[in-house]
GROMACS .gro file of C-alpha atoms in nm:
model
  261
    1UNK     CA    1   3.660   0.578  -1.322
    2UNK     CA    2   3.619   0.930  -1.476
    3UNK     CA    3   3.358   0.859  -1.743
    4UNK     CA    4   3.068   1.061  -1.789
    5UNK     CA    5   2.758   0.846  -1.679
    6UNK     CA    6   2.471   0.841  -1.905
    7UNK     CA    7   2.073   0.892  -1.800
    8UNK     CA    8   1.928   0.561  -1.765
    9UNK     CA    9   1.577   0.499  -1.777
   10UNK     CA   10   1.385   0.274  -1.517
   11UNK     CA   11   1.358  -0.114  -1.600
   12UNK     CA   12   0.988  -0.127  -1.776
   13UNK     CA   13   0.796  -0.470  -1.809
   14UNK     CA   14   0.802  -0.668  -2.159
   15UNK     CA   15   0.513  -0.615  -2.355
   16UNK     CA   16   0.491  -0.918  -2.445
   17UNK     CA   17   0.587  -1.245  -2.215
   18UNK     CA   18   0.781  -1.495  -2.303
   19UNK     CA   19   0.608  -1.822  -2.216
   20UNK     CA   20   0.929  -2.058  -2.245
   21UNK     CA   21   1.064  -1.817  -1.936
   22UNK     CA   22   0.759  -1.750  -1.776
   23UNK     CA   23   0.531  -1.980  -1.824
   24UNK     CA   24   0.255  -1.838  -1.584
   25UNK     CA   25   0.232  -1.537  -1.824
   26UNK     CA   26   0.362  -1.306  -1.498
   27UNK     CA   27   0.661  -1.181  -1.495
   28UNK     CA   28   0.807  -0.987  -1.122
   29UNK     CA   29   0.890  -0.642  -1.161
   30UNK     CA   30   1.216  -0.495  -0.960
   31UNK     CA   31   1.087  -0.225  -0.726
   32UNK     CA   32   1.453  -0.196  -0.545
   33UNK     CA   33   1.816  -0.295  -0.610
   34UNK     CA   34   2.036  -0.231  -0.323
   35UNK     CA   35   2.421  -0.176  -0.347
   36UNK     CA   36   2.701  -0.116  -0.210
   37UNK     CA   37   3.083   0.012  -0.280
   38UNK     CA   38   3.374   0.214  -0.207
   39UNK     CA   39   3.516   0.516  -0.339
   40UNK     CA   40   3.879   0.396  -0.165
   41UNK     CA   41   3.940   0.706  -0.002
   42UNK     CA   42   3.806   0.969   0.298
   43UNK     CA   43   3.562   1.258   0.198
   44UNK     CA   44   3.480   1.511   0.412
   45UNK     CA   45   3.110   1.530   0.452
   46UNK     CA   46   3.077   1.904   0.511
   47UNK     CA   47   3.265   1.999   0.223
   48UNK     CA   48   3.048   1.744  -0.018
   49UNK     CA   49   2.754   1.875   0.136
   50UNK     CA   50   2.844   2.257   0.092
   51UNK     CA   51   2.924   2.182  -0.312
   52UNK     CA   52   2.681   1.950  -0.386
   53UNK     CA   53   2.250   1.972  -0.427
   54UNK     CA   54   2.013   1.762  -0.334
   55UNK     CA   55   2.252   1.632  -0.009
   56UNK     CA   56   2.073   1.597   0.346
   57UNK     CA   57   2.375   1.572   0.612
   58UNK     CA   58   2.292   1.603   0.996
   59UNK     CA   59   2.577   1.485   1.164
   60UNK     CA   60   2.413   1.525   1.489
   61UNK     CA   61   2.161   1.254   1.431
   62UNK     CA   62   2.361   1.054   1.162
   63UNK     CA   63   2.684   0.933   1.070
   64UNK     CA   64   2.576   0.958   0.687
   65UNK     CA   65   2.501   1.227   0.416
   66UNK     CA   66   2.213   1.091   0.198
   67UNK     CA   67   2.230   1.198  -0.170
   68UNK     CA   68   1.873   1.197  -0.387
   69UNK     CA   69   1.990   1.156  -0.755
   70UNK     CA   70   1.710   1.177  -1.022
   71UNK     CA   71   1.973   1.040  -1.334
   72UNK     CA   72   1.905   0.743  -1.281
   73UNK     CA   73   1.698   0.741  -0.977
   74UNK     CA   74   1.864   0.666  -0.617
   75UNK     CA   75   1.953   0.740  -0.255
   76UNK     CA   76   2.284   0.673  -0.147
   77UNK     CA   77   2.410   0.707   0.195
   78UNK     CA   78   2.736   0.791   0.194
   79UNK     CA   79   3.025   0.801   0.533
   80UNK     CA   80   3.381   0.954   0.569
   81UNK     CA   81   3.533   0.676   0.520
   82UNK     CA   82   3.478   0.631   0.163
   83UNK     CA   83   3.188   0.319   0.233
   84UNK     CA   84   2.847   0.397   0.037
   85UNK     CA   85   2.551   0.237   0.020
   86UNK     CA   86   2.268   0.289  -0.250
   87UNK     CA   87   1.894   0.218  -0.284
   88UNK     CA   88   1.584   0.289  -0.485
   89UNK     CA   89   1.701   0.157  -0.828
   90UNK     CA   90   1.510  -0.060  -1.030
   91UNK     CA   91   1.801  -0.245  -1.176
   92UNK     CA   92   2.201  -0.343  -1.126
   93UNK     CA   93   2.279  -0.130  -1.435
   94UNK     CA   94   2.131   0.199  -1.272
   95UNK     CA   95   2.263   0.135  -0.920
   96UNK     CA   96   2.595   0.064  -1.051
   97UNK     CA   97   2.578   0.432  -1.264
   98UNK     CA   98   2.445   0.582  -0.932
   99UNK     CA   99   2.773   0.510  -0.786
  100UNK     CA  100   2.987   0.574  -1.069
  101UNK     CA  101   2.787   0.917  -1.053
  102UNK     CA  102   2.896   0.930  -0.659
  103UNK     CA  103   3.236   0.878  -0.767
  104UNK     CA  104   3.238   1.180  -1.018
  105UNK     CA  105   3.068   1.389  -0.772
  106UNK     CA  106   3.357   1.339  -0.473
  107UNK     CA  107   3.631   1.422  -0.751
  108UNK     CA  108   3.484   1.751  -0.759
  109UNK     CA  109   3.508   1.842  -0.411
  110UNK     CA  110   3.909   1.686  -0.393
  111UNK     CA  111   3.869   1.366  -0.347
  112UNK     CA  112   4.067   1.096  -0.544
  113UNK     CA  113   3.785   0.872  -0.550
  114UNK     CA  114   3.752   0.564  -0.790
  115UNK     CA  115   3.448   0.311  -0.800
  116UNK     CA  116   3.563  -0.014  -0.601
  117UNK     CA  117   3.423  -0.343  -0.462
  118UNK     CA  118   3.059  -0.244  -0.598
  119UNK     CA  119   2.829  -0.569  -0.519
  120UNK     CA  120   2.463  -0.574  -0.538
  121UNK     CA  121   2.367  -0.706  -0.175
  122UNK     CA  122   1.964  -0.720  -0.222
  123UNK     CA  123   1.717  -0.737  -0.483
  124UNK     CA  124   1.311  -0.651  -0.377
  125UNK     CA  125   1.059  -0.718  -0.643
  126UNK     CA  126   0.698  -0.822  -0.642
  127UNK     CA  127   0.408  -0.931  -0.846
  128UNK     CA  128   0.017  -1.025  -0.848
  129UNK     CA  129  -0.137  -1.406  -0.884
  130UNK     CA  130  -0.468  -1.269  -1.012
  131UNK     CA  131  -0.645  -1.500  -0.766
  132UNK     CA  132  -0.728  -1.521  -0.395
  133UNK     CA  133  -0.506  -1.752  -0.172
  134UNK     CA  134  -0.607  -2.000   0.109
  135UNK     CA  135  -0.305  -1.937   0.318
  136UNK     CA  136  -0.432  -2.168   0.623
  137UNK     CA  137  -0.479  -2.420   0.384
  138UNK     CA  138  -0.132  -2.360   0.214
  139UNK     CA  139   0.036  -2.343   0.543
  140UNK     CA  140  -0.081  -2.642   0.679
  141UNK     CA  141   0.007  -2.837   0.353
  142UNK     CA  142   0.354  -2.748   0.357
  143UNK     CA  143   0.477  -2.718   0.725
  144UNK     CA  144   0.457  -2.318   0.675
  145UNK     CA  145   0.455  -2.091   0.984
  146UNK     CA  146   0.141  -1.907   0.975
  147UNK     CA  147  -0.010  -1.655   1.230
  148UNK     CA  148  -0.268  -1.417   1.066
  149UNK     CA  149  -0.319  -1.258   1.408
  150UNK     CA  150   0.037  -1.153   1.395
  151UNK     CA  151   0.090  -1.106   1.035
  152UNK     CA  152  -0.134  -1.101   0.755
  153UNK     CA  153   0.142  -1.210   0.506
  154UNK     CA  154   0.256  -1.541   0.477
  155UNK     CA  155   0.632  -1.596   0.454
  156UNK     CA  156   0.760  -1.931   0.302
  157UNK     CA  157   1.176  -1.945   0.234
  158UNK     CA  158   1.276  -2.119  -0.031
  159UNK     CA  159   1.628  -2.299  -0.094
  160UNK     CA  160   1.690  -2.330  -0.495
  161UNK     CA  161   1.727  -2.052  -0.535
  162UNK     CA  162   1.754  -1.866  -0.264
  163UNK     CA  163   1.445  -1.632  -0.223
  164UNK     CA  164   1.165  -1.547   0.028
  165UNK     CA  165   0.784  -1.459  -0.011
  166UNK     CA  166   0.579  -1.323   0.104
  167UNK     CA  167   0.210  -1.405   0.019
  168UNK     CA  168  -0.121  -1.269   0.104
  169UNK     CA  169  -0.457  -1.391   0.061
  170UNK     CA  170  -0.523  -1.138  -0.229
  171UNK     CA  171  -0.246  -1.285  -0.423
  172UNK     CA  172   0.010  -1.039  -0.381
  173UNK     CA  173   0.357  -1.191  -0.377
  174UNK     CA  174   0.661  -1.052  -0.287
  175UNK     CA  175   1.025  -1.163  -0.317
  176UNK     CA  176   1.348  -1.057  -0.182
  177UNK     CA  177   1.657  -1.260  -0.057
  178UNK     CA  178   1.853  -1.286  -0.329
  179UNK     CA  179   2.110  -1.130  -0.568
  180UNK     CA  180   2.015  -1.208  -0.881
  181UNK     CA  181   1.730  -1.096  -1.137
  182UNK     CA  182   1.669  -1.413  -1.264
  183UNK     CA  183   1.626  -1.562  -0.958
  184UNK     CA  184   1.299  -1.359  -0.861
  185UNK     CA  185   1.148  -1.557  -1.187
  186UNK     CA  186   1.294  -1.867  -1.136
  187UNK     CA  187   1.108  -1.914  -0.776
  188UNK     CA  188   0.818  -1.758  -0.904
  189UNK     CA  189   0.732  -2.024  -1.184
  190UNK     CA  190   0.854  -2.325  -0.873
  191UNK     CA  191   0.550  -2.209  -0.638
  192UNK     CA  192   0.329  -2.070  -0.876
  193UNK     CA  193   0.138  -2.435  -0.932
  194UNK     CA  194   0.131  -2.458  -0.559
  195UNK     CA  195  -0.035  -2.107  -0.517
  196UNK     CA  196  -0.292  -2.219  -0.809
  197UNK     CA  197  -0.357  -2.570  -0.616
  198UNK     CA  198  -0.497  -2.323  -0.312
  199UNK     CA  199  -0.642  -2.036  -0.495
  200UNK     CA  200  -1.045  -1.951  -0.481
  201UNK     CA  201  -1.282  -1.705  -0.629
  202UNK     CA  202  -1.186  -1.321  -0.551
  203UNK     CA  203  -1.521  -1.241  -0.320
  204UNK     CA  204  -1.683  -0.910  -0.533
  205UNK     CA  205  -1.588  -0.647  -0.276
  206UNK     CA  206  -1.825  -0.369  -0.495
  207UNK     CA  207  -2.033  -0.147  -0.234
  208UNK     CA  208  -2.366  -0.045  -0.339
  209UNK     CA  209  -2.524   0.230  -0.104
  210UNK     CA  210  -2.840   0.219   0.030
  211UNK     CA  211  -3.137   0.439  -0.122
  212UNK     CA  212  -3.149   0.807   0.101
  213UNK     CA  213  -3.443   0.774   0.320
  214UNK     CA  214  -3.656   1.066   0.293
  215UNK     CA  215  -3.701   1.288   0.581
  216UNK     CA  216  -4.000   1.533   0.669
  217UNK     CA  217  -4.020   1.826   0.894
  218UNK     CA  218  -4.377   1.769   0.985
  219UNK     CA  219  -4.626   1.478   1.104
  220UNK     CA  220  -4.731   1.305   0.778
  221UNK     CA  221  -5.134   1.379   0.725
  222UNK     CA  222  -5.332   1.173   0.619
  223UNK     CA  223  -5.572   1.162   0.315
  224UNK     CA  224  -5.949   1.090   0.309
  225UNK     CA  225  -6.080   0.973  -0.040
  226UNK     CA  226  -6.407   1.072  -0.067
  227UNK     CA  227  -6.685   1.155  -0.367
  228UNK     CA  228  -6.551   1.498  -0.463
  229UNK     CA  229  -6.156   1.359  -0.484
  230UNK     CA  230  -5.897   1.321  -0.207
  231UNK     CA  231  -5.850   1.584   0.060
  232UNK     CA  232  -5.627   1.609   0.360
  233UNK     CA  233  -5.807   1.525   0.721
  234UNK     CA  234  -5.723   1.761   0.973
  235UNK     CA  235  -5.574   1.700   1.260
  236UNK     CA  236  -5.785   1.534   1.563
  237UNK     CA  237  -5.881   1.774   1.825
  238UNK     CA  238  -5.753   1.716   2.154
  239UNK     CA  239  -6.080   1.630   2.410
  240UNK     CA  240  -6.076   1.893   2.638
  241UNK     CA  241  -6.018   1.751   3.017
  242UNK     CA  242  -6.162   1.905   3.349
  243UNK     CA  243  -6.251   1.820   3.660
  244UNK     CA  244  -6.474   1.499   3.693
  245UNK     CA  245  -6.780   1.676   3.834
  246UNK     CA  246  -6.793   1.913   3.517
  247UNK     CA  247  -6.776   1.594   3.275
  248UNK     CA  248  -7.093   1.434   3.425
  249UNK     CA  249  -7.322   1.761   3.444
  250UNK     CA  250  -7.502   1.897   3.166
  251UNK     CA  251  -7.471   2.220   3.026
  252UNK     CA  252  -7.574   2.484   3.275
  253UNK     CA  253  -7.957   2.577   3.279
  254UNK     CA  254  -8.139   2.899   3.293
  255UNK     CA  255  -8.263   2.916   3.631
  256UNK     CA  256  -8.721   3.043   3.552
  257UNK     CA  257  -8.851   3.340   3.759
  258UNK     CA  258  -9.258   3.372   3.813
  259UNK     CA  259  -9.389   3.641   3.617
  260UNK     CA  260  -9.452   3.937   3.807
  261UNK     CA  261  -9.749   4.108   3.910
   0.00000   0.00000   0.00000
């Protein structure tokens, strides 16, 4: 398809929520749509990568040249034989115009390349309970798998749709599994009663530091109140230590001569 492709903008949260959709007032944003199509012919990867920017190809440690677009926003990985794959979007609309994009990009280097068999194969999105979650407790009420020492998520699979979480004690849940947008709400609203059945109190994780303790370079003196105001004692003087025959004799006395003659 040879039609100029458009900038489009990242997918942006309502401003308002529709409660008949979502009835827990929380709606999961997309964080990444992954794709993947064919342009129905060989490119050679040296020649892309000599006449194109923003291309990373090391063929030495990788079959694939990666191409960063910015138009809408996206990584594909692209091989010789026509097969790319693309990530990083935020919805189907700008991963499919990342590969239209691709497609208008290998015409230029020779290539009769044409958009084919795009499918999106993935969709990751996520989104906060605002609350804490028991996950032992949830776990053991549901015949989960649970081992915190391995993993501090919780993953629960669900059938109708098709979708898996991942939930951890601070309420952050994230879903992938599926191809669908709607799908990521739909499972949502099913387990978001259950996840308010086990939630508790967020624990106040503020941290107040401790006063400095003040530190002096010298012995602390002490101070004698007395009549005429406080003043600082000095320091006692050491008692001067000799041998045990000076400490018991007196001072030293004059020894008295007669008078002479």
């Amino acid at each position: 398809d040879g039609e100029d492709v458009a900038a489009v903008a990242p997918a942006e949260p309502p401003a308002t929520v529709d409660r008949m959709l979502h009835p827990s007032g929380i709606v999961p944003r997309i964080d990444n749509v992954m794709s993947n199509g064919n342009l129905g012919c060989a490119v050679d990867l040296h020649a892309f990568a000599e006449r194109v920017g923003n291309v990373v190809y090391e063929p030495k440690r990788h079959a694939a040249l990666s191409l960063y677009l910015r138009r809408p926003k996206g990584t594909i990985q692209l091989y010789a034989s026509g097969k790319a794959v693309c990530t990083g979007c935020r919805s189907e609309a700008d991963a499919r115009a990342c590969m239209r994009k691709l497609a208008k990009l290998a015409r230029r280097v020779g290539c009769k390349a044409h958009l084919a068999a795009f499918r999106v194969t993935n969709i990751f999105g996520a989104c906060d309970a605002d609350f804490d979650i028991k996950l032992a407790h949830l776990a053991n009420a549901y015949n989960i798998e649970y081992n915190p020492e391995r993993s501090a998520k919780l993953t629960w699979h669900q059938s109708n749709p098709s979708v898996v979480l991942e939930i951890t004690s601070k309420g952050h849940v994230g879903l992938s599994g599926t191809t669908r947008t709607q799908d990521l709400s739909t499972t949502f609203e099913q387990v978001f009663p259950l996840l308010k059945a086990f939630s508790k109190e967020r624990e106040n994780t503020t941290f107040t530091a401790p006063p400095p303790v003040p530190t002096q370079s010298a012995a602390p003196q002490l101070a004698v109140i007395g009549l005429a105001g406080p003043t600082l004692a000095s320091p006692p003087l050491l008692a001067q230590v000799g041998p045990p025959s000076s400490r018991l004799r007196g001072p030293p006395q004059q020894q008295q001569h007669p008078p002479a003659p």
